[in-house]
Every structure is written in structure tokens, then in C-alpha cells.
Amino acid sequence: MTSSPFPLSPGATIGILGGGQLGRMLALAAARLGFDVVILTPEADAPASRVAAHTVLAPYNDATALADLARRCAVVTFEFENVPAEVVAALHGLGVPTAPSDLALATAQDRVTEKTFFRDQGIATVDFVAIDSADDIVAGLARLGAPALLKTRREGYDGKGQAWIATPDEAQAAFERLGGAPMILEARAPFVRELSIIAARAQDGSVAAYPLTENTHKDGVLRVSVAPAHAKASTHAAASALARTTLERLGYVGVAGIELFELANGDLLVNEFAPRVHNSGHWTLDACEVDQFEQHIRAIVGWPLGPTEPFAQARMENLLGADVDDWATLAAEPGARLWLYGKRETVTGRKMGHVTRLSALR
Ligand code: AMP
């Protein structure tokens, strides 16, 4: 029997699948703890590559590249949930530990599998039906009530691949517009607020959650996160409990983000689960001793989790597209904590950076 390589010592190399801003901030956190990072990404000059020790530039499913990554790394993680789950399984098969597991990734990648998982754990979600045809939409609308939200089962994010259906005669056109792929039809969640909870599970099974975050979206994209969210103690407790159940049942290792709808009576519905660090947890960079990125690195290298209590109230605002042109003003603003992702091209709606402002805990 080979002994466990964990906890990894500083100096070990961590692989990250994906080269975006989440990978960049994970790489910075890893470097702070003395680890080297190798990025696998198909994108040349990616934001994460520019702060990492090495990049393997290849498609995620390139067998030679995966073998190279496995040889270089003591553990591999991912920052992007559309990495094929088979790639994570293949790395595991090559003998390199992976965290989170391909099971967690596969569960989150399909909205029907994901919601079925939550329902099986007794965790509330909106009502839903799986959709394979326009006729299924008509039947689903009769069951769920109108309007209902049609989403692709896979590869949707930031409100992409979604359409509200108000009447049965919209079914055919919406089915075609979303590409005829397998879909889910969801009942409309009558939420008063959108919240999220960022939680981590370590290799020893211990779980730590940050306090609830309140999120405001525009055009399906996160704009502002405020944390800790002002909510009833019972709502905070319910969120922590469902996060713990989720991570434990998946045997999860690492940080995850769970997006929630809060109903008028304080009850929570899970919207979705991100098996990675999450945009709504960026405030932890500036308001917590151990932020979500360091927490994820700690979890996957077998270190103890750090504290999750914030020392300040935080308001994080995403800099989308041309918002980033205000960098000089933000840099001159006392107390504005600026994070820029080093993206070469400004595109409308693209996440270019974020700014966090702290105030006294309420
Ligand atoms: P998603 O891609 O599932 O995160 O959805 C993007 C946004 O659409 C969410 O943040 C909500 O604002 C909204 N949304 C998603 N699902 C529902 C639903 N079932 N009912 C009402 N609004 C929803």
C-alpha cells in the first residue's frame, strides 16, 4: 500500500484546469502558501497563465497534455465547471489525485441531475421537468404553471441558454432557439432575494462555511455581492446545514458555491451548485483572514481549513466590460480594494475585475 501524499508540503505543484480569473486568484493563493501552479488551458496568454509557473497549452481532452499535467502535479483541481468530467476522471486514472471529484463535477454539469440530487437529499429546489421536445414544454407548462423558465441542461451560465415561456404556443420556437438540446423547464421561483453560500470541505471531512452573501444580478450576470447578508438566524442556519449536507453527500473536497433563492417567509430554494470557487465569494479576499481561494488550496492539499468569520462588512462590485476603464479612479479611492484580471480584451459584459469596499460589521 502506498502512503498518502497528503498533506502536501510547500514546494509541491498544483494543477489547475482552466485559465480564467478564478484560476488566476487560485494560483496567487497557492503561491502565497509556497506552492507552484501549472495551468492547463486551451487559451494562449490566459489570465491564470500569467501568474503561474507553467502552462500546458492544449484542449482539455488532449491525452498527451493530460499525461504531462499528471506527471508534473501532486494534485489537480479545476476553476471552470465546463471542463468535461471525463477529463477529471482520466487524470485520476493516470494516478494524480483530483479534487473536487469527477462525480461532483458531473452532478453540477447537468441541471436535471443536479436538481434531482438536491431533491434526493431533502433540499428544496424549484419544481422542474426534464425536456426533450417542444411537446414536453407544453406538458411541463401545464404542470408547473406559467411563466416557466426553460434552460439547457448543460453548459449554461450567467443566464445564457435560457428563455422564459409564458404560453404553450411559444414552446416550439424556444425549443429551437435553445438548439434542441436536452433542457429543463423550471417553475418560476417567487424569490425576494438571491443569496449564496460559499463552503469548503477538507480531506478529513471537516466543513466550514462563510456567512450568507446577498447577490444582485443584471442581465443574468452577477453585479454586486453584499456580505454578510442581513438575514434571520434560522436562514443562516438553514444555509449552513444544506451546504454541509451537499458537500458531505458528494464526498466533496474543496470550495463550492451554492446559489439560493430566498422566499418571503425566509425559506431557501437551491438554484444551482458551482463545484469551484465562486464570484459571489470574492469579497472574502478582503474581509476574511482566509479567503475562498486559499481555503480551496488548503482543502485540496490536505491542510486544515482556515477561519470563515469576516472581520468587516463587504460590498463587492464586478467590473464588467468598460467598467474597468475606471481603474485609475478606483485606484485613487481610499478603501476601494481593486482586483483586475489582466484580460487582454475588453468585451461588453465580460468580467474584467472587481472592487470591494469594506465597512464596520453590522
Ligand atoms: P442560473 O443560470 O440558473 O444561475 O440563472 C440565472 C438567473 O436567472 C438567476 O440568478 C435568477 O436571477 C434567474 N433564475 C434562474 N432560475 C430561476 C427560476 N426558476 N425562477 C426565477 N428566476 C430564475
XYZ file of C-alpha atoms and ligand atoms in Angstrom:
385
model
C 0.000 0.000 0.000
C 1.332 3.415 -0.893
C 1.112 6.037 1.807
C -0.944 9.186 1.249
C 0.968 12.145 -0.220
C -1.180 14.462 1.912
C -0.750 16.938 3.446
C 1.342 18.272 0.570
C 4.375 20.272 1.623
C 5.083 23.750 0.264
C 7.068 23.380 -2.948
C 4.663 20.794 -4.385
C 2.939 21.559 -7.693
C -0.811 22.050 -8.083
C -2.501 21.671 -11.467
C -5.492 23.818 -12.402
C -7.781 23.048 -15.337
C -8.873 26.397 -16.736
C -7.072 29.691 -17.190
C -9.601 32.390 -16.245
C -9.747 34.809 -13.337
C -10.729 32.116 -10.848
C -7.618 30.159 -11.801
C -5.580 33.331 -11.520
C -6.754 34.038 -7.978
C -6.312 30.345 -7.036
C -2.747 30.483 -8.383
C -1.995 33.625 -6.369
C -3.318 31.939 -3.215
C -1.288 28.802 -3.925
C 1.870 30.872 -4.455
C 1.306 32.604 -1.141
C 1.432 29.204 0.571
C 4.608 28.220 -1.290
C 3.114 26.002 -3.980
C 3.819 26.113 -7.704
C 0.942 26.051 -10.162
C 0.603 24.567 -13.633
C -2.378 25.668 -15.725
C -3.956 23.533 -18.442
C -5.925 25.744 -20.788
C -6.687 25.905 -24.500
C -6.386 29.717 -24.331
C -2.987 31.293 -25.101
C -1.918 34.088 -22.731
C -4.730 33.271 -20.282
C -5.193 35.388 -17.105
C -4.139 32.475 -14.859
C -1.146 31.522 -17.007
C 0.421 34.906 -16.441
C 0.746 34.288 -12.683
C 1.554 30.555 -12.873
C 4.888 28.709 -13.032
C 3.968 26.847 -16.199
C 1.157 26.405 -18.711
C 0.233 23.341 -20.712
C -1.498 24.902 -23.722
C -3.901 22.305 -25.122
C -7.551 21.308 -25.328
C -8.800 19.763 -22.067
C -9.229 16.330 -23.644
C -5.729 16.138 -25.181
C -4.296 12.837 -23.872
C -0.649 13.912 -24.182
C -1.340 17.151 -22.336
C -3.183 15.324 -19.550
C -0.288 12.892 -19.142
C 2.108 15.863 -18.978
C -0.069 17.588 -16.358
C -0.372 14.388 -14.299
C 3.411 13.944 -14.347
C 4.043 17.491 -13.188
C 1.436 17.764 -10.431
C 0.801 16.342 -6.971
C -2.901 17.240 -7.154
C -5.159 18.684 -9.847
C -8.226 20.891 -9.442
C -10.412 22.945 -11.798
C -11.670 26.512 -11.915
C -14.221 26.077 -14.678
C -17.233 23.811 -14.478
C -17.490 23.081 -18.172
C -14.291 21.025 -18.134
C -15.527 17.570 -19.216
C -15.977 15.353 -16.137
C -14.241 12.559 -18.111
C -11.071 14.671 -18.147
C -11.032 14.774 -14.348
C -11.718 11.026 -14.268
C -8.893 10.440 -16.781
C -6.421 12.385 -14.628
C -7.476 10.337 -11.628
C -6.884 7.235 -13.764
C -3.361 8.482 -14.524
C -2.672 8.325 -10.792
C -2.820 12.009 -9.858
C -5.264 12.908 -7.071
C -8.055 15.244 -8.215
C -10.286 17.451 -6.098
C -13.185 18.033 -6.302
C -14.080 14.654 -7.798
C -15.439 13.990 -11.270
C -18.675 12.893 -9.542
C -19.170 16.359 -8.023
C -18.389 17.967 -11.362
C -20.745 15.675 -13.304
C -23.540 16.312 -10.783
C -23.234 20.064 -11.236
C -22.894 19.915 -15.027
C -26.406 18.705 -15.743
C -29.240 20.776 -14.295
C -31.599 17.780 -14.090
C -29.015 15.582 -12.337
C -28.183 18.490 -10.031
C -31.777 19.247 -9.006
C -32.538 15.516 -8.640
C -29.519 15.221 -6.322
C -30.792 18.066 -4.130
C -34.315 16.657 -4.067
C -32.926 13.258 -3.030
C -31.135 14.929 -0.098
C -34.371 16.595 1.041
C -33.058 20.020 -0.025
C -35.716 22.204 -1.669
C -35.402 23.424 -5.255
C -37.981 24.828 -7.665
C -40.246 22.251 -9.309
C -38.875 21.091 -12.641
C -39.340 18.695 -15.543
C -36.782 17.288 -17.990
C -37.438 18.399 -21.567
C -36.620 16.514 -24.777
C -39.179 18.025 -27.149
C -41.474 21.010 -27.662
C -44.393 18.773 -26.571
C -42.641 18.210 -23.229
C -42.569 22.001 -22.778
C -46.328 22.248 -23.345
C -46.968 19.441 -20.822
C -44.442 20.929 -18.386
C -46.042 24.346 -18.562
C -49.410 22.801 -17.659
C -47.804 21.112 -14.649
C -45.559 23.911 -13.382
C -47.685 26.936 -14.263
C -46.707 29.897 -16.418
C -44.382 31.551 -16.838
C -41.705 28.876 -16.512
C -38.006 29.097 -17.296
C -36.514 26.876 -19.984
C -32.773 26.231 -19.635
C -30.324 23.970 -21.413
C -29.349 21.094 -19.123
C -25.640 21.600 -19.798
C -23.210 24.453 -20.364
C -25.484 27.313 -19.372
C -24.038 30.056 -17.203
C -24.677 33.701 -16.423
C -28.229 33.446 -17.778
C -27.097 32.105 -21.177
C -29.138 29.318 -22.763
C -32.378 30.365 -21.039
C -35.834 31.503 -22.148
C -38.998 32.359 -20.253
C -42.070 30.555 -21.610
C -45.389 32.313 -20.987
C -47.754 30.370 -23.284
C -47.786 26.932 -24.958
C -47.513 28.466 -28.422
C -44.016 29.738 -27.554
C -42.774 26.189 -26.944
C -41.615 25.231 -30.441
C -39.687 28.445 -31.156
C -37.998 28.418 -27.732
C -37.034 24.755 -28.102
C -35.395 25.565 -31.439
C -33.743 28.759 -30.195
C -32.026 26.807 -27.419
C -30.697 24.417 -30.040
C -32.998 21.444 -29.446
C -30.512 20.134 -26.853
C -31.753 18.355 -23.684
C -33.337 21.006 -21.447
C -35.012 21.563 -18.116
C -38.208 23.529 -17.520
C -38.292 25.190 -14.104
C -41.204 26.707 -12.205
C -40.701 30.397 -11.530
C -39.124 30.855 -8.108
C -41.083 33.576 -6.288
C -37.940 34.850 -4.618
C -37.492 38.107 -2.735
C -33.698 37.935 -2.839
C -30.864 35.914 -4.288
C -28.327 34.641 -1.792
C -25.361 32.309 -1.963
C -23.242 30.364 0.439
C -19.588 29.513 -0.087
C -18.470 26.437 1.821
C -15.448 24.169 1.942
C -14.862 20.559 2.901
C -11.387 19.347 3.823
C -9.881 15.922 3.203
C -10.531 14.986 6.850
C -14.250 15.690 6.338
C -14.403 18.942 8.285
C -16.679 21.598 6.778
C -16.526 25.398 7.065
C -18.956 27.873 5.528
C -18.671 31.619 5.058
C -21.718 33.658 6.032
C -24.545 34.129 3.527
C -23.974 36.606 0.706
C -26.710 38.704 -0.910
C -26.384 38.953 -4.689
C -27.816 41.322 -7.283
C -27.783 40.268 -10.943
C -28.286 42.272 -14.086
C -28.994 40.572 -17.416
C -28.201 37.223 -15.762
C -24.726 38.336 -14.620
C -23.685 38.993 -11.023
C -23.238 42.728 -10.376
C -22.983 43.192 -6.631
C -22.464 40.935 -3.604
C -23.009 42.138 -0.053
C -21.798 40.079 2.887
C -22.586 39.023 5.478
C -26.198 39.196 4.235
C -28.673 40.522 6.735
C -30.962 37.524 7.307
C -32.778 35.670 10.059
C -30.606 33.410 12.199
C -32.755 30.492 11.038
C -31.978 31.339 7.381
C -28.226 31.427 8.082
C -28.522 28.098 9.909
C -30.554 26.512 7.099
C -27.992 27.614 4.504
C -25.067 26.218 6.502
C -26.919 22.953 7.038
C -27.747 22.462 3.372
C -24.185 23.330 2.373
C -22.835 20.744 4.821
C -25.238 18.070 3.579
C -24.340 18.806 -0.058
C -20.587 18.587 0.476
C -20.796 15.519 2.704
C -23.089 13.562 0.381
C -20.815 14.278 -2.589
C -17.682 13.389 -0.599
C -16.568 16.816 -1.752
C -13.067 18.236 -1.231
C -12.554 21.928 -1.958
C -14.657 25.092 -2.062
C -18.131 25.178 -3.618
C -20.658 27.941 -4.195
C -24.366 27.268 -3.765
C -26.799 29.779 -5.266
C -30.047 30.212 -3.376
C -33.423 31.882 -3.720
C -34.880 33.362 -0.529
C -38.676 33.307 -0.328
C -40.783 35.878 1.511
C -41.020 33.646 4.622
C -37.224 33.193 4.760
C -37.283 29.675 3.291
C -34.496 28.840 0.839
C -34.549 27.051 -2.512
C -31.317 25.915 -4.129
C -30.897 27.319 -7.635
C -27.593 25.758 -8.507
C -24.321 24.429 -7.275
C -20.900 25.514 -8.573
C -18.154 22.934 -7.843
C -15.497 25.629 -7.577
C -14.680 28.975 -6.068
C -17.465 31.420 -6.884
C -17.774 35.049 -7.973
C -20.064 35.772 -5.013
C -17.209 34.755 -2.692
C -14.700 37.312 -3.972
C -15.468 39.573 -1.005
C -13.680 37.039 1.234
C -10.377 38.169 -0.344
C -10.597 41.416 1.556
C -12.881 40.715 4.515
C -11.657 37.346 5.846
C -8.365 36.071 7.247
C -8.560 33.104 4.896
C -10.351 33.816 1.621
C -12.157 31.296 -0.580
C -9.130 30.819 -2.863
C -6.724 29.995 -0.034
C -9.460 27.850 1.519
C -9.745 25.824 -1.683
C -5.971 25.353 -1.890
C -5.863 24.337 1.787
C -8.614 21.766 1.225
C -7.102 20.132 -1.855
C -3.572 19.865 -0.412
C -4.852 18.286 2.784
C -4.249 21.235 5.067
C -6.678 22.310 7.778
C -9.394 24.760 6.761
C -8.991 28.354 7.881
C -11.475 30.568 9.744
C -14.505 31.847 7.820
C -15.698 34.667 10.084
C -15.350 38.045 8.331
C -13.758 40.960 10.178
C -15.674 43.532 8.110
C -18.852 44.068 6.164
C -18.089 43.863 2.441
C -19.647 45.116 -0.771
C -18.143 43.600 -3.913
C -18.937 45.042 -7.311
C -17.989 43.324 -10.564
C -16.278 45.427 -13.191
C -17.981 44.308 -16.392
C -16.731 45.338 -19.819
C -15.879 49.046 -19.999
C -16.392 49.457 -16.200
C -12.721 48.539 -15.979
C -11.768 51.780 -17.726
C -12.401 53.445 -14.336
C -9.359 51.691 -12.869
C -7.428 54.913 -12.235
C -10.319 56.491 -10.313
C -10.795 53.291 -8.309
C -7.075 53.040 -7.621
C -7.190 56.580 -6.210
C -10.193 55.869 -3.985
C -9.113 55.196 -0.394
C -10.603 51.945 0.810
C -11.510 50.589 -2.622
C -9.785 47.195 -2.935
C -9.196 46.682 -6.633
C -8.685 43.297 -8.317
C -8.007 43.267 -12.047
C -7.863 40.048 -14.023
C -5.367 41.011 -16.718
C -7.691 40.213 -19.603
C -6.225 41.475 -22.854
C -9.517 42.404 -24.453
C -12.449 44.347 -23.016
C -15.710 42.807 -24.200
C -19.185 44.073 -23.226
C -20.383 42.154 -20.169
C -17.057 40.328 -19.648
C -15.799 40.079 -16.071
C -12.686 42.269 -16.158
C -12.146 42.754 -12.434
C -13.936 43.607 -9.218
C -13.748 46.161 -6.453
C -14.551 45.563 -2.791
C -15.323 48.203 -0.211
C -15.315 47.359 3.498
C -17.236 48.905 6.368
C -17.787 48.068 10.028
C -19.617 44.794 10.651
C -23.334 45.465 11.175
P -28.834 30.395 -13.488
O -28.112 30.349 -14.791
O -29.612 29.153 -13.185
O -27.942 30.815 -12.346
O -29.911 31.579 -13.635
C -29.519 32.932 -13.822
C -30.503 33.852 -13.107
O -31.827 33.656 -13.630
C -30.629 33.589 -11.608
O -29.627 34.254 -10.895
C -32.019 34.159 -11.340
O -31.981 35.579 -11.277
C -32.796 33.767 -12.573
N -33.462 32.467 -12.409
C -32.907 31.254 -12.615
N -33.790 30.269 -12.371
C -34.941 30.858 -11.999
C -36.245 30.367 -11.624
N -36.541 29.055 -11.614
N -37.177 31.303 -11.287
C -36.912 32.618 -11.315
N -35.717 33.143 -11.673
C -34.734 32.280 -12.024
